[in-house]
Coordinates of C-alpha atoms and ligand atoms in Angstrom, one line a residue:
M691 CA 0.2 34.3 1.3
S692 CA 3.5 33.4 -0.5
A693 CA 3.9 29.6 -1.5
T694 CA 6.7 29.0 0.4
A695 CA 4.6 30.5 3.6
I696 CA 2.0 27.8 2.6
I697 CA 4.0 24.8 2.1
R698 CA 5.8 25.7 5.7
G699 CA 2.5 26.0 6.8
R700 CA 1.8 22.4 6.1
A701 CA 5.0 20.9 7.3
G702 CA 4.6 21.9 10.9
G703 CA 5.4 25.3 10.4
E704 CA 9.1 24.9 10.5
A705 CA 11.1 25.7 8.2
E706 CA 11.6 23.5 4.7
T707 CA 12.6 20.3 6.1
G708 CA 16.3 20.2 3.5
F709 CA 16.1 16.7 2.8
D710 CA 18.7 15.5 0.2
A711 CA 16.1 14.1 -2.3
Q712 CA 18.4 15.2 -5.3
S713 CA 22.1 12.5 -3.9
I714 CA 19.0 9.8 -3.0
R715 CA 17.9 9.3 -6.4
A716 CA 21.8 8.6 -7.0
D717 CA 20.8 5.0 -5.8
F718 CA 18.0 4.4 -8.4
P719 CA 19.3 3.9 -12.1
I720 CA 16.1 4.0 -13.4
L721 CA 15.3 7.9 -12.5
L722 CA 18.6 8.8 -15.0
S723 CA 17.1 7.1 -17.2
E724 CA 15.4 9.2 -20.5
V725 CA 11.9 8.3 -22.3
H726 CA 11.4 10.1 -25.5
G727 CA 14.2 11.9 -25.2
K728 CA 13.5 13.7 -22.8
S729 CA 14.8 12.9 -18.7
L730 CA 12.0 10.7 -16.4
V731 CA 10.5 12.3 -14.2
Y732 CA 8.5 9.4 -12.5
L733 CA 5.4 10.3 -10.4
D734 CA 3.5 7.2 -11.1
N735 CA 5.2 6.2 -7.2
A736 CA 1.7 5.2 -6.0
A737 CA 1.6 2.0 -8.9
T738 CA 4.9 0.9 -8.1
T739 CA 8.0 2.9 -6.9
Q740 CA 10.9 2.9 -8.1
K741 CA 13.9 0.8 -6.5
P742 CA 17.0 1.6 -5.3
R743 CA 20.3 -0.2 -6.4
Q744 CA 20.8 -2.0 -2.4
V745 CA 17.1 -3.5 -3.3
I746 CA 18.3 -4.3 -7.1
D747 CA 21.9 -5.3 -5.6
A748 CA 20.3 -8.5 -2.5
I749 CA 18.5 -9.8 -5.0
S750 CA 20.8 -10.6 -7.6
G751 CA 23.8 -11.5 -4.9
Y752 CA 21.1 -14.0 -3.5
Y753 CA 20.7 -15.7 -6.8
L754 CA 24.4 -15.2 -7.1
Q755 CA 25.7 -16.6 -3.9
T756 CA 23.3 -18.2 -1.8
N757 CA 19.8 -19.7 -3.7
A758 CA 18.8 -22.5 -2.4
N759 CA 15.2 -23.5 -1.3
I760 CA 13.9 -23.1 2.3
H761 CA 13.0 -24.9 5.8
R762 CA 14.3 -28.6 4.1
G763 CA 17.9 -28.5 3.1
V764 CA 20.5 -29.6 5.7
H765 CA 23.4 -28.3 3.8
L766 CA 25.3 -25.2 4.1
L767 CA 22.9 -23.9 0.7
S768 CA 19.4 -24.1 1.9
E769 CA 20.8 -23.0 5.3
R770 CA 21.8 -19.5 4.7
A771 CA 18.8 -19.0 2.2
T772 CA 16.8 -19.9 4.9
Q773 CA 18.0 -17.2 7.2
A774 CA 17.9 -15.3 5.0
Y775 CA 14.3 -15.5 4.0
E776 CA 14.0 -15.5 8.4
Q777 CA 15.3 -12.1 8.4
A778 CA 13.6 -10.0 5.9
R779 CA 10.4 -11.6 8.5
V780 CA 12.2 -9.8 11.4
K781 CA 12.6 -6.4 9.4
V782 CA 8.7 -7.0 8.7
Q783 CA 8.5 -7.2 11.9
R784 CA 10.7 -4.0 13.0
L785 CA 8.8 -2.0 10.3
L786 CA 5.3 -2.9 11.8
H787 CA 5.8 -3.0 14.9
A788 CA 4.0 -6.5 15.8
A789 CA 5.2 -8.0 18.8
D790 CA 6.3 -11.4 17.0
A791 CA 8.1 -12.5 13.8
R792 CA 6.0 -15.3 13.6
E793 CA 2.5 -12.9 13.2
I794 CA 4.4 -12.1 9.8
V795 CA 2.9 -13.7 6.5
F796 CA 4.8 -13.4 3.3
V797 CA 2.3 -13.4 0.5
R798 CA 2.7 -12.3 -3.4
G799 CA 0.9 -8.2 -2.4
A800 CA -1.7 -6.5 -0.4
T801 CA -4.6 -8.7 -2.6
E802 CA -3.4 -11.5 -1.3
G803 CA -3.2 -10.9 1.9
L804 CA -6.8 -9.3 1.4
N805 CA -7.9 -12.6 -0.1
L806 CA -6.2 -14.9 2.6
V807 CA -8.4 -12.6 5.2
A808 CA -11.7 -12.7 3.5
S809 CA -11.0 -16.8 2.7
A810 CA -10.1 -17.9 5.2
Y811 CA -10.8 -15.3 8.4
G812 CA -13.7 -14.6 6.6
R813 CA -15.4 -18.4 6.0
K814 CA -15.1 -19.3 9.3
V815 CA -17.0 -16.4 11.2
L816 CA -19.5 -15.0 8.4
R817 CA -23.1 -16.3 8.8
E818 CA -25.9 -15.0 6.9
G819 CA -27.2 -11.7 7.5
D820 CA -23.7 -10.6 8.7
E821 CA -22.4 -7.8 7.7
V822 CA -18.6 -6.7 6.2
L823 CA -17.7 -3.0 5.9
V824 CA -16.2 -1.2 3.7
T825 CA -15.1 2.2 2.9
A826 CA -16.5 4.2 -0.4
M827 CA -12.8 5.0 -1.7
E828 CA -11.6 1.2 -1.1
H829 CA -9.3 -0.1 -4.4
H830 CA -10.7 -3.0 -6.2
S831 CA -8.5 -5.3 -4.5
N832 CA -10.3 -4.5 -0.6
I833 CA -14.5 -4.7 -2.6
V834 CA -14.4 -7.5 -4.3
P835 CA -12.9 -10.5 -2.1
W836 CA -15.1 -9.0 0.2
Q837 CA -18.0 -9.6 -2.3
L838 CA -17.4 -12.9 -3.4
L839 CA -17.3 -14.2 0.2
C840 CA -20.3 -12.4 1.0
E841 CA -22.3 -13.9 -1.9
E842 CA -21.2 -17.3 -0.9
K843 CA -22.6 -16.5 2.8
G844 CA -25.6 -14.6 2.1
A845 CA -23.9 -11.6 4.4
K846 CA -24.6 -8.1 3.0
L847 CA -21.2 -5.9 2.0
R848 CA -22.4 -2.3 3.8
V849 CA -20.3 1.3 2.4
I850 CA -18.9 3.6 4.7
P851 CA -19.7 6.5 2.7
M852 CA -17.5 9.6 2.3
S853 CA -17.9 13.2 1.3
D854 CA -17.4 16.0 -2.1
G855 CA -13.2 16.3 -0.8
G856 CA -12.8 12.6 -0.1
E857 CA -13.2 12.6 3.6
L858 CA -15.0 9.6 5.2
D859 CA -18.3 10.5 7.0
L860 CA -17.5 8.9 11.0
Q861 CA -21.3 9.5 12.6
A862 CA -22.6 7.3 9.7
Y863 CA -20.0 4.8 10.6
E864 CA -20.9 5.1 14.0
R865 CA -25.1 4.6 12.3
L866 CA -23.6 1.2 10.1
L867 CA -22.1 -0.5 13.0
G868 CA -24.0 -2.8 14.4
P869 CA -24.5 -6.5 16.2
R870 CA -24.3 -8.0 12.7
T871 CA -20.9 -6.3 11.8
R872 CA -18.5 -8.6 12.0
I873 CA -16.0 -7.6 9.8
V874 CA -14.6 -3.8 8.8
S875 CA -12.2 -3.4 5.9
F876 CA -11.1 0.1 5.3
V877 CA -7.9 1.7 3.1
H878 CA -5.5 3.4 6.1
V879 CA -4.3 6.0 2.4
S880 CA -6.4 6.0 -0.7
N881 CA -4.7 5.5 -3.8
A882 CA -7.3 7.4 -5.4
L883 CA -7.2 10.1 -3.2
G884 CA -4.5 10.4 -1.1
T885 CA -6.2 11.1 2.1
V886 CA -4.9 9.6 5.3
N887 CA -7.8 8.2 7.4
P888 CA -8.4 8.1 11.0
A889 CA -6.8 4.4 11.0
R890 CA -6.9 4.4 14.7
R891 CA -10.5 5.0 15.6
L892 CA -12.4 3.7 12.9
V893 CA -10.1 0.4 14.4
E894 CA -11.5 1.3 18.0
L895 CA -14.9 1.9 16.9
A896 CA -14.8 -1.2 15.2
H897 CA -13.7 -3.0 17.6
Q898 CA -17.0 -1.4 20.6
A899 CA -19.1 -3.0 18.0
G900 CA -17.9 -6.6 18.1
A901 CA -16.6 -6.3 14.5
I902 CA -12.2 -6.8 13.7
A903 CA -10.7 -4.5 11.5
V904 CA -9.2 -4.8 8.3
V905 CA -6.6 -2.5 7.4
D906 CA -5.3 -2.0 3.8
G907 CA -1.5 -0.7 4.2
A908 CA -0.9 -0.9 0.7
Q909 CA -0.5 3.1 0.3
S910 CA 0.3 3.9 3.8
A911 CA 3.2 1.3 4.8
P912 CA 5.6 3.7 2.4
H913 CA 4.6 7.0 3.6
L914 CA 3.6 6.8 7.3
T915 CA 5.2 5.6 10.7
V916 CA 2.7 2.3 11.1
D917 CA 2.4 0.5 14.6
V918 CA 0.3 -2.3 14.6
Q919 CA 0.0 -2.6 18.2
A920 CA -0.7 1.1 18.5
L921 CA -3.7 0.4 16.0
D922 CA -5.1 -2.3 17.2
A923 CA -5.8 -3.6 14.2
D924 CA -6.9 -7.3 13.6
F925 CA -4.9 -7.2 10.1
F926 CA -2.8 -5.4 8.4
V927 CA -1.8 -5.6 4.3
F928 CA 0.8 -3.9 1.9
S929 CA 2.5 -5.1 -0.7
G930 CA 7.0 -4.4 -1.2
H931 CA 6.7 -2.8 -4.8
K932 CA 5.0 -0.5 -3.5
L933 CA 8.0 0.5 -0.4
Y934 CA 11.1 0.2 -3.0
G935 CA 11.3 -3.7 -2.9
P936 CA 10.8 -6.0 -5.9
T937 CA 7.2 -6.6 -6.9
G938 CA 5.5 -10.5 -6.0
I939 CA 6.7 -10.3 -1.8
G940 CA 4.1 -8.7 0.6
V941 CA 3.2 -8.7 3.9
L942 CA -0.2 -9.9 5.6
W943 CA 0.4 -8.9 9.4
G944 CA -2.2 -10.7 11.6
K945 CA -2.9 -11.0 15.6
R946 CA -1.3 -14.3 16.8
A947 CA -4.2 -15.7 18.6
L948 CA -6.4 -14.8 15.3
L949 CA -4.0 -16.5 12.6
E950 CA -4.3 -19.5 15.6
A951 CA -7.4 -20.0 15.4
M952 CA -7.3 -19.6 11.5
P953 CA -7.6 -22.9 9.1
P954 CA -5.3 -22.4 5.9
Y955 CA -5.8 -20.4 3.0
Q956 CA -3.9 -23.0 1.0
G957 CA -2.6 -26.7 0.5
G958 CA 0.9 -28.2 0.0
G959 CA 4.5 -28.2 1.2
D960 CA 6.2 -26.4 4.0
M961 CA 2.4 -25.9 5.4
I962 CA 2.5 -29.3 7.2
R963 CA 3.4 -30.7 10.1
S964 CA 3.0 -34.0 9.3
V965 CA 1.0 -35.6 6.3
T966 CA -0.8 -39.0 6.3
W967 CA -3.8 -40.8 3.9
E968 CA -6.4 -39.8 7.2
K969 CA -4.8 -37.0 8.7
T970 CA -3.1 -33.8 7.7
L971 CA -0.9 -31.8 10.8
F972 CA -0.7 -27.9 10.4
N973 CA 2.6 -26.4 10.2
E974 CA 2.9 -23.6 13.8
L975 CA 2.6 -20.1 12.6
P976 CA 3.8 -18.0 9.8
Y977 CA 4.4 -21.3 8.1
K978 CA 0.3 -23.0 8.0
F979 CA -0.1 -20.1 5.6
E980 CA 2.9 -20.8 3.4
A981 CA 2.0 -23.5 1.0
G982 CA 4.5 -24.0 -1.3
T983 CA 8.0 -23.0 -2.5
P984 CA 8.0 -18.7 -1.3
D985 CA 9.1 -15.9 -3.3
I986 CA 12.4 -16.5 -1.1
A987 CA 14.5 -13.1 -3.3
G988 CA 11.2 -11.2 -2.9
A989 CA 11.7 -11.2 1.2
V990 CA 15.4 -10.5 0.2
G991 CA 14.0 -7.4 -1.9
L992 CA 12.1 -6.9 0.4
G993 CA 13.8 -6.9 4.0
A994 CA 16.9 -4.8 2.2
A995 CA 14.4 -2.4 0.9
I996 CA 13.7 -1.9 4.4
D997 CA 17.1 -1.3 5.5
Y998 CA 17.1 1.7 3.4
L999 CA 14.3 3.1 4.4
D1000 CA 15.5 2.7 7.8
R1001 CA 18.6 4.7 6.5
V1002 CA 17.0 7.1 4.3
G1003 CA 14.4 7.3 7.2
L1004 CA 11.2 7.6 7.3
E1005 CA 9.5 10.1 9.0
R1006 CA 12.3 12.4 7.2
A1007 CA 11.3 10.9 3.6
A1008 CA 6.7 11.1 4.9
R1009 CA 8.0 15.1 5.6
W1010 CA 9.6 15.7 2.5
E1011 CA 6.9 14.3 0.5
S1012 CA 4.2 16.1 2.4
E1013 CA 6.0 19.9 1.6
L1014 CA 6.2 17.7 -2.5
L1015 CA 2.2 17.6 -2.4
G1016 CA 1.7 21.0 -1.0
Y1017 CA 3.8 22.3 -3.5
A1018 CA 2.0 20.7 -6.5
T1019 CA -1.2 21.5 -5.1
L1020 CA -0.4 25.1 -5.7
R1021 CA 1.6 24.8 -8.7
L1022 CA -1.4 22.5 -10.1
R1023 CA -4.3 25.1 -8.5
E1024 CA -2.6 27.7 -10.7
I1025 CA -3.3 26.1 -13.8
E1026 CA -7.4 27.1 -15.1
G1027 CA -9.7 24.8 -15.4
L1028 CA -7.9 22.1 -13.2
K1029 CA -9.7 21.2 -10.7
V1030 CA -8.1 18.3 -7.6
V1031 CA -10.1 15.5 -7.1
G1032 CA -9.7 14.7 -3.0
T1033 CA -8.7 17.5 -0.6
A1034 CA -8.7 15.8 2.7
R1035 CA -7.3 17.4 5.3
E1036 CA -4.9 14.6 5.9
K1037 CA -3.2 13.7 2.8
A1038 CA 0.0 11.5 1.9
G1039 CA 1.7 11.0 -1.6
V1040 CA -1.6 11.3 -4.4
L1041 CA -2.5 14.1 -6.5
S1042 CA -5.4 13.2 -9.0
F1043 CA -6.4 15.8 -10.9
V1044 CA -9.1 16.3 -14.2
L1045 CA -9.0 19.6 -16.7
E1046 CA -11.9 20.2 -17.4
G1047 CA -12.9 19.7 -21.7
I1048 CA -9.5 16.9 -21.7
H1049 CA -9.8 13.1 -20.8
P1050 CA -7.0 11.8 -18.7
H1051 CA -6.1 9.4 -21.3
D1052 CA -5.1 12.6 -23.1
I1053 CA -3.1 14.3 -20.9
G1054 CA -1.4 10.8 -19.5
T1055 CA -0.2 10.4 -23.1
V1056 CA 0.7 14.3 -23.5
L1057 CA 2.9 14.5 -20.5
D1058 CA 4.3 11.2 -21.3
Q1059 CA 5.8 12.7 -24.4
E1060 CA 7.2 15.2 -21.6
G1061 CA 8.8 12.5 -20.3
V1062 CA 6.2 12.6 -17.4
A1063 CA 4.9 9.5 -16.0
I1064 CA 1.9 9.5 -14.3
R1065 CA -1.1 7.5 -14.3
T1066 CA -4.9 7.7 -15.1
G1067 CA -7.7 6.4 -15.5
H1068 CA -10.0 4.7 -12.8
H1069 CA -7.2 3.3 -10.1
C1070 CA -9.1 0.5 -9.3
A1071 CA -11.5 2.6 -7.9
Q1072 CA -14.3 2.4 -9.4
P1073 CA -17.3 3.0 -7.4
A1074 CA -14.8 5.5 -5.5
L1075 CA -14.7 7.7 -8.8
E1076 CA -18.7 6.8 -9.4
R1077 CA -19.5 8.5 -6.0
L1078 CA -17.8 12.1 -7.0
G1079 CA -19.4 12.1 -10.4
L1080 CA -16.3 11.3 -12.6
V1081 CA -14.6 8.1 -14.6
A1082 CA -11.2 8.6 -14.4
T1083 CA -8.7 11.1 -13.5
A1084 CA -5.0 12.0 -14.2
R1085 CA -2.1 10.7 -11.0
A1086 CA 0.5 12.5 -9.7
S1087 CA 1.8 9.9 -6.6
F1088 CA 5.0 11.0 -5.1
A1089 CA 7.8 9.0 -3.2
F1090 CA 10.7 10.6 -1.9
Y1091 CA 12.9 10.7 -4.1
N1092 CA 11.0 13.3 -6.2
T1093 CA 11.5 16.7 -6.3
R1094 CA 10.3 20.4 -6.5
E1095 CA 11.8 20.2 -10.4
D1096 CA 9.3 17.2 -11.1
V1097 CA 6.9 18.9 -9.9
D1098 CA 7.5 21.9 -12.2
R1099 CA 8.1 19.7 -15.1
L1100 CA 4.5 18.3 -14.7
A1101 CA 3.4 21.7 -14.6
A1102 CA 5.6 22.5 -17.5
G1103 CA 3.6 19.6 -19.0
L1104 CA 0.5 20.1 -18.2
A1105 CA 1.0 23.8 -19.6
R1106 CA 2.1 21.7 -22.6
V1107 CA -1.5 19.6 -22.5
K1108 CA -3.4 23.1 -22.6
E1109 CA -1.7 24.1 -25.5
V1110 CA -2.5 20.5 -27.3
F1111 CA -6.0 20.8 -26.3
A1112 CA -6.7 24.3 -27.3
Ligands
LIG73 N1 -4.9 -1.7 -1.9 C1 -4.6 0.0 -2.1 C2 -4.9 0.9 -1.5 C3 -3.7 -0.1 -3.5 O1 -3.0 0.9 -4.0 C4 -3.5 -1.2 -4.2 C5 -2.4 -1.5 -5.7 O2 -2.5 -0.4 -5.8 C6 -3.5 -2.5 -3.9 C7 -4.2 -2.7 -2.6 C8 -3.1 -3.4 -4.8 O3 -1.7 -3.8 -4.3 P1 -0.9 -5.3 -5.0 O4 -1.5 -4.7 -6.5 O5 0.6 -4.9 -4.5 O6 -2.0 -6.5 -4.3

């Protein structure tokens, strides 16, 4: 079968997507730059995506025309800033298909969102002997907060195993669920392997066991359509900077009843209704969880990124990324001694690999000289790599502005790596 036929197969038997990545690239000024005298090929999108001019302009426009502190001011700029911040919240609500904008809490990123859930919800419900389940392919930010919590509470962190290809063992998951399971927290799309986990099923099984389900959407929100109501998860987190928005802003979505019942995560301004020496009354949702001056410009930038993604079309973008992943997988498999790490049937945007006899850091260093930016190392998922008998991989990760030429440059760069280390 020809490469194109296989790629068409992956794209669901349709003709190729016809996605115009080339003209989209014009919106991303950094993609026109050179590194080491070569035009940049940016394939480190799982770490952070590049930002379109529309996002950069929204942030500078905010500082040029609107900047003021929010919620407390009676002057015009403060009202405008408040409006811009709250409009961004509504954009996130629409992105996630959430029922209510009050369920959207702005945080610094996925990491802070998970820590918030572990601290505020976890501390409240977990008792000695209870269990928290995570998967074998978690990012450290969905391991360490639960480890800290379990240590504090005398609870147990248990791990849903995965196959050598990076697919969860659902039967083992069902066996692990039990009357002591309080929380199941899992990654929607693995940043190390690219696996798309069967989120709806994982949530359903957690609920049947009486546990709540937390979804780490850091790698899914930018690449898949997320509908938190259809998913029926209890909490969902993602980071703005992986979704073409700025760093420093992210989102925790939670079911309203759960958020209402949770104590605050941090204390300070804006999260209170009234403070006396005797007693503090907390503000309503979502402000109860947004102590202090938030990243207003960050929220505005994230809102602009969501608008941008809407214009591109998330589903069209996802089909293109899937086509690219298929093409890249074929091209890389042609390279002798290269092994793809993570071969799940459902994958999104991530191609991890190792090259026989060559350390991933050496691969990354030579590719950098060729103008190709990838990530090498453990991808903050050390237990996942350890499970596969590895300490590091090289990882190319895609966004909708990547092209087949980018993949060809990666393949050519890898040929150069082999020459250097022959
Ligand atoms: N979860 C996953 C799957 C990730 O890939 C990442 C970042 O790489 C995170 C969580 C943490 O995101 P952040 O560092 O933006 O909080």
